[in-house]
Coordinates of C-alpha atoms and ligand atoms in Angstrom, one line a residue:
Chain A
M13 CA 47.4 48.1 -173.1
R14 CA 47.2 51.6 -171.7
P15 CA 49.3 51.0 -168.5
L16 CA 52.0 49.2 -170.5
L17 CA 52.2 52.0 -172.9
K18 CA 52.5 54.5 -170.1
I19 CA 55.3 52.5 -168.5
L20 CA 57.1 52.3 -171.8
S21 CA 56.7 56.0 -172.5
V22 CA 58.1 56.8 -169.1
I23 CA 61.0 54.5 -169.7
A24 CA 61.6 56.0 -173.1
C25 CA 61.6 59.5 -171.5
L26 CA 63.8 58.7 -168.6
T27 CA 66.4 57.0 -170.8
G28 CA 66.2 59.7 -173.4
I29 CA 65.4 57.3 -176.1
D30 CA 63.2 58.8 -178.8
A31 CA 61.5 55.4 -179.4
P32 CA 58.3 55.3 -181.4
V33 CA 56.2 54.4 -178.4
S34 CA 52.8 54.9 -179.8
A35 CA 49.6 53.0 -179.6
Q36 CA 50.2 51.9 -183.2
L37 CA 53.2 49.8 -182.1
F38 CA 51.0 47.6 -180.0
E39 CA 47.8 47.6 -182.0
S40 CA 46.3 44.2 -182.7
G41 CA 46.2 44.6 -186.4
R42 CA 46.0 41.0 -187.6
L43 CA 42.7 39.1 -188.0
L44 CA 41.1 37.1 -185.2
A45 CA 42.6 33.7 -184.5
T46 CA 45.8 34.3 -186.6
T47 CA 47.8 34.4 -183.4
G48 CA 47.3 30.6 -183.0
V49 CA 47.8 29.2 -179.5
N50 CA 51.0 28.9 -177.5
Q51 CA 52.0 25.3 -177.6
L52 CA 53.3 23.3 -174.7
E53 CA 56.9 24.5 -175.2
G54 CA 55.8 28.1 -175.5
A55 CA 56.0 28.7 -179.3
G56 CA 53.1 30.0 -181.3
G57 CA 51.3 27.1 -183.0
G58 CA 48.8 24.5 -182.1
G59 CA 48.8 22.8 -178.7
L60 CA 51.6 20.3 -179.5
V61 CA 53.2 21.6 -182.7
P62 CA 55.0 24.9 -183.4
W63 CA 53.6 26.6 -186.5
A64 CA 55.1 29.1 -188.8
L65 CA 52.9 31.9 -187.4
I66 CA 54.4 34.6 -185.3
T67 CA 52.6 34.9 -182.0
G68 CA 50.4 37.8 -181.2
Y69 CA 48.3 40.1 -183.4
G70 CA 51.1 42.4 -184.5
T71 CA 51.4 43.1 -188.3
R72 CA 54.8 43.7 -189.9
D73 CA 54.7 47.2 -188.3
A74 CA 53.8 46.1 -184.8
I75 CA 54.5 44.0 -181.7
G76 CA 52.2 41.4 -180.2
G77 CA 52.4 38.8 -177.5
N78 CA 50.7 36.1 -175.5
V79 CA 50.8 34.5 -172.0
H80 CA 49.5 31.1 -171.5
G81 CA 48.7 28.6 -168.9
T82 CA 48.1 24.9 -169.9
Y83 CA 47.2 21.9 -167.9
V84 CA 47.0 18.3 -169.0
W85 CA 45.4 15.6 -166.8
L86 CA 46.8 12.1 -167.6
P87 CA 45.9 8.8 -165.8
N88 CA 49.3 8.7 -163.9
F89 CA 50.7 12.2 -164.3
T90 CA 49.8 15.8 -164.7
L91 CA 51.6 18.2 -167.0
G92 CA 51.6 21.9 -166.6
S93 CA 53.0 24.6 -168.8
A94 CA 53.1 28.4 -168.3
G95 CA 54.8 30.9 -170.4
A96 CA 54.9 34.0 -172.5
A97 CA 55.8 34.8 -176.1
I98 CA 56.4 38.0 -177.9
G99 CA 56.1 38.5 -181.7
L100 CA 58.2 41.3 -183.2
Y101 CA 57.0 42.8 -186.5
D102 CA 55.4 39.5 -187.7
R103 CA 59.0 38.4 -188.2
V104 CA 60.6 37.2 -185.0
E105 CA 59.1 35.3 -182.0
L106 CA 60.7 35.0 -178.6
S107 CA 59.2 32.6 -176.1
Y108 CA 59.6 31.2 -172.7
A109 CA 57.8 28.3 -171.0
H110 CA 58.2 26.5 -167.8
E111 CA 56.9 22.9 -167.8
T112 CA 56.2 20.8 -164.8
F113 CA 55.6 17.1 -165.0
D114 CA 54.1 15.8 -161.8
T115 CA 54.4 12.0 -161.2
R116 CA 51.8 12.0 -158.4
T117 CA 51.6 8.6 -156.7
T118 CA 53.3 7.0 -159.7
G119 CA 56.4 8.7 -158.5
G120 CA 56.3 6.5 -155.5
K121 CA 56.0 3.4 -157.6
L122 CA 58.9 4.4 -159.7
G123 CA 61.0 5.0 -156.6
L124 CA 61.1 8.8 -157.0
G125 CA 58.8 9.5 -154.2
N126 CA 55.1 10.5 -154.4
G127 CA 54.6 13.9 -156.1
Y128 CA 58.0 14.0 -157.6
A129 CA 58.1 16.5 -160.4
F130 CA 60.3 17.0 -163.4
N131 CA 60.8 20.6 -164.4
E132 CA 61.9 22.0 -167.7
D133 CA 62.6 25.5 -169.0
V134 CA 62.3 26.2 -172.7
V135 CA 63.5 29.4 -174.4
G136 CA 62.3 29.6 -177.9
L137 CA 63.3 31.6 -180.9
K138 CA 61.5 31.6 -184.2
L139 CA 62.1 33.4 -187.5
R140 CA 59.6 33.7 -190.3
V141 CA 61.5 33.1 -193.5
F142 CA 58.8 33.9 -196.1
G143 CA 55.2 33.8 -196.9
N144 CA 52.1 35.2 -195.3
V145 CA 49.5 32.7 -194.1
V146 CA 46.5 35.0 -194.8
Y147 CA 47.5 37.0 -197.9
D148 CA 49.1 34.2 -200.1
Q149 CA 45.7 32.8 -201.2
D150 CA 46.6 32.8 -204.9
S151 CA 49.5 30.3 -204.7
W152 CA 50.5 27.2 -202.9
M153 CA 53.2 29.0 -201.0
P154 CA 52.9 28.5 -197.2
Q155 CA 54.2 30.7 -194.5
V156 CA 57.5 29.2 -193.5
A157 CA 59.6 29.7 -190.3
V158 CA 62.6 28.2 -188.7
G159 CA 63.0 27.9 -184.9
A160 CA 65.0 26.6 -182.1
Q161 CA 64.0 25.6 -178.5
F162 CA 66.7 25.7 -175.9
K163 CA 65.6 23.3 -173.2
S164 CA 67.0 22.6 -169.8
T165 CA 65.8 20.4 -166.9
D166 CA 66.9 20.2 -163.3
N167 CA 67.0 16.5 -162.4
H168 CA 70.6 15.5 -163.5
A169 CA 71.0 12.5 -161.2
I170 CA 67.6 11.0 -162.0
L171 CA 67.9 11.6 -165.7
H172 CA 71.3 10.0 -165.7
A173 CA 69.9 7.0 -163.8
I174 CA 67.2 6.4 -166.4
G175 CA 69.8 6.5 -169.2
A176 CA 69.5 10.0 -170.5
K177 CA 72.7 11.5 -171.9
S178 CA 72.1 15.1 -170.9
S179 CA 69.8 17.4 -169.0
K180 CA 70.1 20.1 -171.7
G181 CA 69.2 20.1 -175.3
V182 CA 68.4 22.2 -178.3
D183 CA 65.5 21.3 -180.7
M184 CA 65.6 22.9 -184.2
Y185 CA 62.5 22.9 -186.5
L186 CA 61.2 24.1 -189.8
A187 CA 57.5 24.8 -189.9
A188 CA 55.3 25.4 -193.0
T189 CA 51.7 26.7 -192.3
K190 CA 49.2 27.0 -195.1
L191 CA 45.7 28.5 -194.8
F192 CA 43.3 27.3 -197.5
L193 CA 40.9 30.1 -196.8
E194 CA 38.6 29.1 -199.6
E195 CA 38.1 25.8 -197.8
S196 CA 38.2 27.3 -194.3
L197 CA 41.1 24.9 -193.6
L198 CA 44.6 25.4 -192.1
L199 CA 47.3 22.9 -192.4
D200 CA 50.7 22.8 -190.8
A201 CA 53.7 20.5 -191.3
T202 CA 56.7 20.8 -189.1
V203 CA 60.0 18.8 -189.0
R204 CA 62.1 18.8 -185.9
L205 CA 65.6 17.8 -185.1
T206 CA 65.7 16.7 -181.5
K207 CA 67.2 14.6 -178.9
A208 CA 64.5 15.2 -176.3
N209 CA 62.9 12.4 -174.4
Q210 CA 59.2 13.2 -173.7
F211 CA 59.6 16.8 -174.9
G212 CA 62.8 17.0 -172.8
L213 CA 61.2 16.4 -169.5
L214 CA 63.1 13.1 -169.3
G215 CA 66.3 14.6 -170.6
F216 CA 68.1 14.4 -173.9
G217 CA 69.6 11.5 -175.8
G218 CA 69.7 8.0 -174.3
D219 CA 71.4 4.7 -173.9
R220 CA 69.6 3.4 -177.0
N221 CA 70.2 6.5 -179.2
G222 CA 72.3 9.4 -178.2
G223 CA 72.1 11.5 -181.3
Y224 CA 69.6 13.7 -183.1
S225 CA 66.6 12.3 -184.8
F226 CA 64.2 13.8 -187.4
E227 CA 60.7 14.0 -186.3
F228 CA 57.5 14.9 -188.1
E229 CA 54.7 17.0 -186.7
G230 CA 51.4 18.1 -188.3
S231 CA 48.2 19.9 -187.5
A232 CA 44.9 20.4 -189.4
A233 CA 42.4 22.9 -188.2
Y234 CA 39.0 23.6 -189.7
L235 CA 37.4 27.0 -189.1
I236 CA 33.8 26.7 -188.0
S237 CA 33.5 30.4 -187.5
R238 CA 35.7 33.4 -187.0
Q239 CA 36.0 32.4 -183.4
I240 CA 36.2 28.7 -183.3
A241 CA 38.6 26.2 -184.9
I242 CA 38.5 22.4 -184.4
G243 CA 41.3 20.1 -185.5
A244 CA 43.8 17.4 -184.8
E245 CA 47.5 17.1 -184.4
V246 CA 50.2 14.5 -184.5
R247 CA 53.8 14.6 -183.3
T248 CA 56.3 11.8 -183.6
K249 CA 59.0 11.6 -180.9
P250 CA 62.4 9.9 -180.5
D251 CA 62.6 6.7 -178.6
N252 CA 66.0 7.0 -177.0
L253 CA 65.7 5.3 -173.6
S254 CA 65.7 1.5 -173.1
F255 CA 64.0 1.8 -169.7
A256 CA 60.7 3.0 -171.3
K257 CA 59.2 3.1 -174.7
E258 CA 58.2 6.4 -176.2
G259 CA 55.6 6.9 -178.9
T260 CA 53.7 9.4 -181.0
A261 CA 51.6 12.1 -179.4
V262 CA 48.2 13.0 -180.9
D263 CA 45.4 15.3 -180.0
V264 CA 42.0 16.5 -181.2
F265 CA 41.2 20.1 -180.2
A266 CA 38.7 22.9 -180.2
A267 CA 40.0 26.5 -179.8
Y268 CA 37.7 29.3 -179.0
F269 CA 38.9 32.9 -179.6
L270 CA 36.6 35.1 -177.5
T271 CA 38.4 38.3 -178.5
K272 CA 41.9 39.2 -179.7
N273 CA 42.8 39.3 -176.0
L274 CA 41.5 36.0 -174.8
S275 CA 41.3 32.5 -176.1
T276 CA 40.9 29.0 -174.7
T277 CA 41.7 25.6 -176.1
V278 CA 40.4 22.2 -174.9
A279 CA 41.8 19.0 -176.3
Y280 CA 41.9 15.3 -175.8
V281 CA 45.6 14.3 -176.0
G282 CA 47.0 10.8 -176.4
L283 CA 50.6 10.8 -175.2
G284 CA 50.9 7.0 -175.3
D285 CA 53.3 5.4 -172.9
I286 CA 55.3 7.6 -170.5
A287 CA 57.9 6.1 -168.1
R288 CA 56.4 2.6 -168.5
Q289 CA 52.9 3.8 -167.7
K290 CA 50.6 2.8 -170.5
G291 CA 47.9 4.8 -172.2
Q292 CA 48.6 8.3 -171.0
N293 CA 45.6 10.0 -172.6
G294 CA 43.8 12.8 -171.1
V295 CA 42.2 16.2 -171.2
Y296 CA 44.2 19.3 -172.1
V297 CA 43.0 22.8 -171.2
S298 CA 44.7 26.0 -172.1
L299 CA 44.0 29.6 -171.5
Q300 CA 45.7 32.4 -173.4
A301 CA 45.7 36.1 -173.0
G302 CA 47.5 38.6 -175.3
F303 CA 47.3 41.2 -177.9
Chain S
M16 CA 3.9 3.4 -208.7
A17 CA 2.6 7.0 -208.7
H18 CA 5.6 8.1 -206.7
W19 CA 8.0 6.7 -209.3
I20 CA 6.2 8.4 -212.1
I21 CA 6.9 11.7 -210.4
A22 CA 10.3 10.8 -209.0
F23 CA 11.8 9.5 -212.1
P24 CA 11.8 12.7 -214.2
A25 CA 12.9 14.6 -211.1
I26 CA 15.9 12.3 -210.5
A27 CA 16.8 12.3 -214.2
F28 CA 16.6 16.1 -214.2
L29 CA 18.9 16.3 -211.1
L30 CA 21.4 13.9 -212.7
V31 CA 21.5 15.8 -215.9
A32 CA 21.3 19.3 -214.4
A33 CA 23.6 18.8 -211.4
P34 CA 27.0 19.1 -213.1
E35 CA 26.1 22.3 -214.9
A36 CA 24.3 23.8 -211.8
K37 CA 27.6 24.2 -210.0
A38 CA 26.8 27.5 -208.3
T39 CA 29.3 30.3 -208.7
L40 CA 30.4 32.4 -205.7
Y41 CA 28.3 35.2 -207.3
D42 CA 25.2 32.9 -206.9
D43 CA 26.1 31.9 -203.4
M44 CA 26.5 35.6 -202.4
G45 CA 22.9 36.2 -203.6
G46 CA 23.5 37.4 -207.1
K47 CA 23.1 41.1 -208.0
E48 CA 20.8 41.8 -205.2
G49 CA 23.1 40.1 -202.6
I50 CA 26.2 42.0 -203.8
D51 CA 24.3 45.3 -203.9
R52 CA 23.3 44.7 -200.3
L53 CA 26.8 43.7 -199.3
V54 CA 28.4 46.8 -200.9
D55 CA 25.9 49.0 -199.1
N56 CA 26.6 47.4 -195.8
S57 CA 30.4 47.4 -196.4
I58 CA 30.5 51.1 -197.3
K59 CA 28.5 51.9 -194.1
S60 CA 31.0 49.9 -192.0
F61 CA 34.1 51.4 -193.7
L62 CA 32.9 54.9 -193.1
A63 CA 31.8 54.2 -189.6
D64 CA 35.2 52.7 -188.7
P65 CA 37.3 55.2 -186.8
R66 CA 40.4 53.3 -188.0
I67 CA 39.9 53.8 -191.7
G68 CA 36.7 56.0 -192.2
K69 CA 38.7 59.2 -192.8
T70 CA 40.6 57.6 -195.7
F71 CA 37.4 58.0 -197.8
D72 CA 37.0 61.8 -197.0
D73 CA 38.0 62.8 -200.5
T74 CA 36.6 59.9 -202.3
N75 CA 33.8 60.1 -204.9
M76 CA 31.6 57.6 -203.2
V77 CA 29.2 57.2 -206.1
R78 CA 32.1 55.9 -208.3
F79 CA 33.6 53.9 -205.4
R80 CA 30.2 52.1 -204.9
T81 CA 29.9 51.3 -208.6
M82 CA 33.5 50.1 -208.9
L83 CA 33.4 47.9 -205.8
T84 CA 30.1 46.4 -206.9
A85 CA 31.5 45.6 -210.3
Q86 CA 34.7 44.2 -208.8
F87 CA 32.9 41.9 -206.4
C88 CA 30.6 40.7 -209.2
H89 CA 33.6 40.1 -211.5
I90 CA 35.8 38.2 -209.2
A91 CA 32.9 36.1 -208.0
D92 CA 32.4 34.9 -211.6
G93 CA 29.2 37.0 -212.0
P94 CA 28.1 38.5 -215.3
C95 CA 30.1 41.8 -214.9
K96 CA 33.4 43.2 -216.0
Y97 CA 35.4 45.3 -213.7
N98 CA 37.0 48.2 -215.6
G99 CA 38.1 50.5 -212.9
H100 CA 41.6 51.2 -211.9
S101 CA 44.0 48.4 -210.9
M102 CA 44.3 48.0 -207.2
A103 CA 47.9 49.4 -207.3
V104 CA 46.7 52.5 -209.1
A105 CA 43.5 53.0 -207.0
H106 CA 45.4 52.9 -203.7
R107 CA 48.6 54.6 -204.8
G108 CA 49.3 57.6 -202.6
L109 CA 47.0 56.5 -199.7
A110 CA 50.1 55.0 -197.9
L111 CA 48.0 52.2 -196.5
R112 CA 49.5 49.8 -193.9
Q113 CA 48.7 46.1 -193.3
V114 CA 46.6 47.2 -190.3
D115 CA 44.4 49.3 -192.6
F116 CA 43.9 46.4 -195.0
N117 CA 43.0 44.1 -192.1
A118 CA 40.7 46.7 -190.6
L119 CA 38.8 46.9 -193.9
A120 CA 38.7 43.1 -194.1
E121 CA 37.1 43.0 -190.6
D122 CA 34.6 45.6 -191.6
L123 CA 33.8 43.6 -194.7
Q124 CA 33.4 40.5 -192.5
S125 CA 30.8 42.2 -190.3
A126 CA 29.1 43.6 -193.4
M127 CA 28.9 40.0 -194.8
D128 CA 27.4 38.9 -191.4
V129 CA 24.8 41.7 -191.6
S130 CA 24.0 40.7 -195.2
G131 CA 23.4 37.1 -194.2
I132 CA 26.3 35.6 -196.2
P133 CA 27.3 32.3 -194.6
F134 CA 30.8 32.0 -193.1
R135 CA 32.2 29.5 -195.7
T136 CA 31.0 31.7 -198.5
Q137 CA 32.6 34.8 -196.8
N138 CA 35.9 32.9 -196.8
R139 CA 35.6 32.2 -200.5
L140 CA 35.3 36.0 -201.2
L141 CA 38.1 36.8 -198.7
A142 CA 40.4 34.3 -200.4
L143 CA 40.0 36.2 -203.6
L144 CA 40.6 39.6 -202.0
A145 CA 43.5 38.6 -199.7
P146 CA 46.3 38.6 -202.3
M147 CA 45.3 42.2 -203.3
Q148 CA 47.2 43.2 -200.1
R149 CA 50.4 43.2 -202.1
D150 CA 49.1 46.0 -204.3
V151 CA 46.9 47.9 -201.8
V152 CA 49.4 48.1 -199.0
T153 CA 52.3 50.4 -199.8
K154 CA 53.6 51.5 -196.5
Ligands
HEM3 C1 41.0 43.9 -200.9 C2 40.9 45.1 -200.4 C3 40.4 46.3 -201.3 C4 39.6 46.2 -202.4 C5 39.1 45.1 -203.1 C6 39.4 47.6 -202.8 C7 38.7 48.0 -203.9 C8 38.6 49.3 -204.4 C9 38.1 49.7 -205.6 C10 37.4 48.8 -206.6 C11 38.2 51.0 -205.7 C12 37.8 51.9 -206.9 C13 38.9 52.0 -208.0 C14 38.5 53.0 -209.0 O1 38.0 54.1 -208.7 O2 38.7 52.7 -210.2 C15 38.9 51.5 -204.6 C16 39.3 52.8 -204.3 C17 39.6 53.2 -203.0 N1 40.0 52.4 -201.9 FE1 40.0 50.4 -201.9 N2 40.0 48.4 -201.9 C18 40.6 47.6 -200.9 C19 41.3 48.1 -199.8 C20 41.3 49.4 -199.4 C21 41.7 49.8 -198.1 C22 42.4 48.9 -197.1 C23 41.5 51.1 -198.0 C24 41.7 52.1 -196.9 C25 41.7 51.8 -195.6 C26 40.9 51.5 -199.3 C27 40.6 52.8 -199.6 C28 40.2 53.2 -200.9 C29 40.0 54.6 -201.2 C30 40.1 55.8 -200.3 C31 39.6 54.6 -202.6 C32 39.3 55.8 -203.5 C33 40.6 56.3 -204.1 C34 40.2 57.5 -204.9 O3 39.5 58.4 -204.5 O4 40.7 57.6 -206.1 N3 40.8 50.5 -200.1 N4 39.2 50.4 -203.7

């Protein structure tokens, strides 16, 4: 943190802003693992599902953040995600992720050319509405947040050819995350309004259904120790395109928080059918660094 | 046969005794001895923590130790009654922030490790303490 602090102090001096650039502003004041892991689209959460937690270890008086790199090996494809998220005062989260979906040799079979890749940029915004996942142990009240993910892809012509309505879309979600500390158990339920086909990688809306649909997402994590959580997730998705069926995504995961600055997650994900290729299940590995 | 003669009363005892023998958190923390050890280790780690140690400079540590012991015993369903100040009154004027509260929680966690309290039992105690954040943190 020291170099970043110095840079910020210098900027503050040069611009004449009397900003409270102190070590306190960036201190990792929350408890280990409460940062969660940046999900595929960049928001703080589980691997697949955005949670109500604000990324980073900043308390309501501080700023936190994370960068992540995630890779998923599927039988016919590989999916990569890299991004960064910043949490402001345990209230607001801003995130960005770039996803690359490499069709490898399947691209050739689909007439796209070997190694053809779909790219997607996701800018995320999340607002914690109420609740504190750690402190509210004496009631059923979860931590609740609303969020939006602004997604855009670059393959207009191909997306149009497979029946997608648009190459841009906005997902909106409501997430409720509850820690049952007495049971060492964390549960999340998220509902999402979305038009995205395969997270948006295959565009938005389709010839079968052009409008928004309501999707459910859920995670359960059991804390084995302060450093290790294991769990499972599920995420339903729209099925908008007639050219290929799209189903529910699931995973089982283990996340290991080495320190507040470094964590790693491994998972086995089942993404079902993608672009007519059956059984896209594979290994998910993610590395996250932050404060 | 001989096995059954021994086993039968044992099983009967377990069946009868099991519902009542539901251990309290107090028991699982090692009873009076366990909590004394935990409070000792906790106070050591609070005072040694550069983030919060100085907060206790003006504190009567004899009273603090007695009160913390009574409080842990009380909330863990042990045979004690906490009759110290409310959390709001005890921490009024200390201008504690969330980061102080969490620092103390981390120190308590390491004290529980040192005291040999298993992780799941630790979380049961922390679950009882966590809501006190609302009264302890005033800044
Ligand atoms: C769940 C968290 C906490 C619990 C259960 C707790 C418990 C207690 C208890 C039982 C007392 C004695 C009250 C009395 O004398 O009647 C006390 C006093 C005190 N606590 Fe806490 N406390 C917590 C958090 C904190 C934190 C985060 C700090 C500072 C970092 C802190 C600093 C103090 C100090 C300095 C006193 C003595 C005040 C005085 O001298 O009158 N406490 N606390």
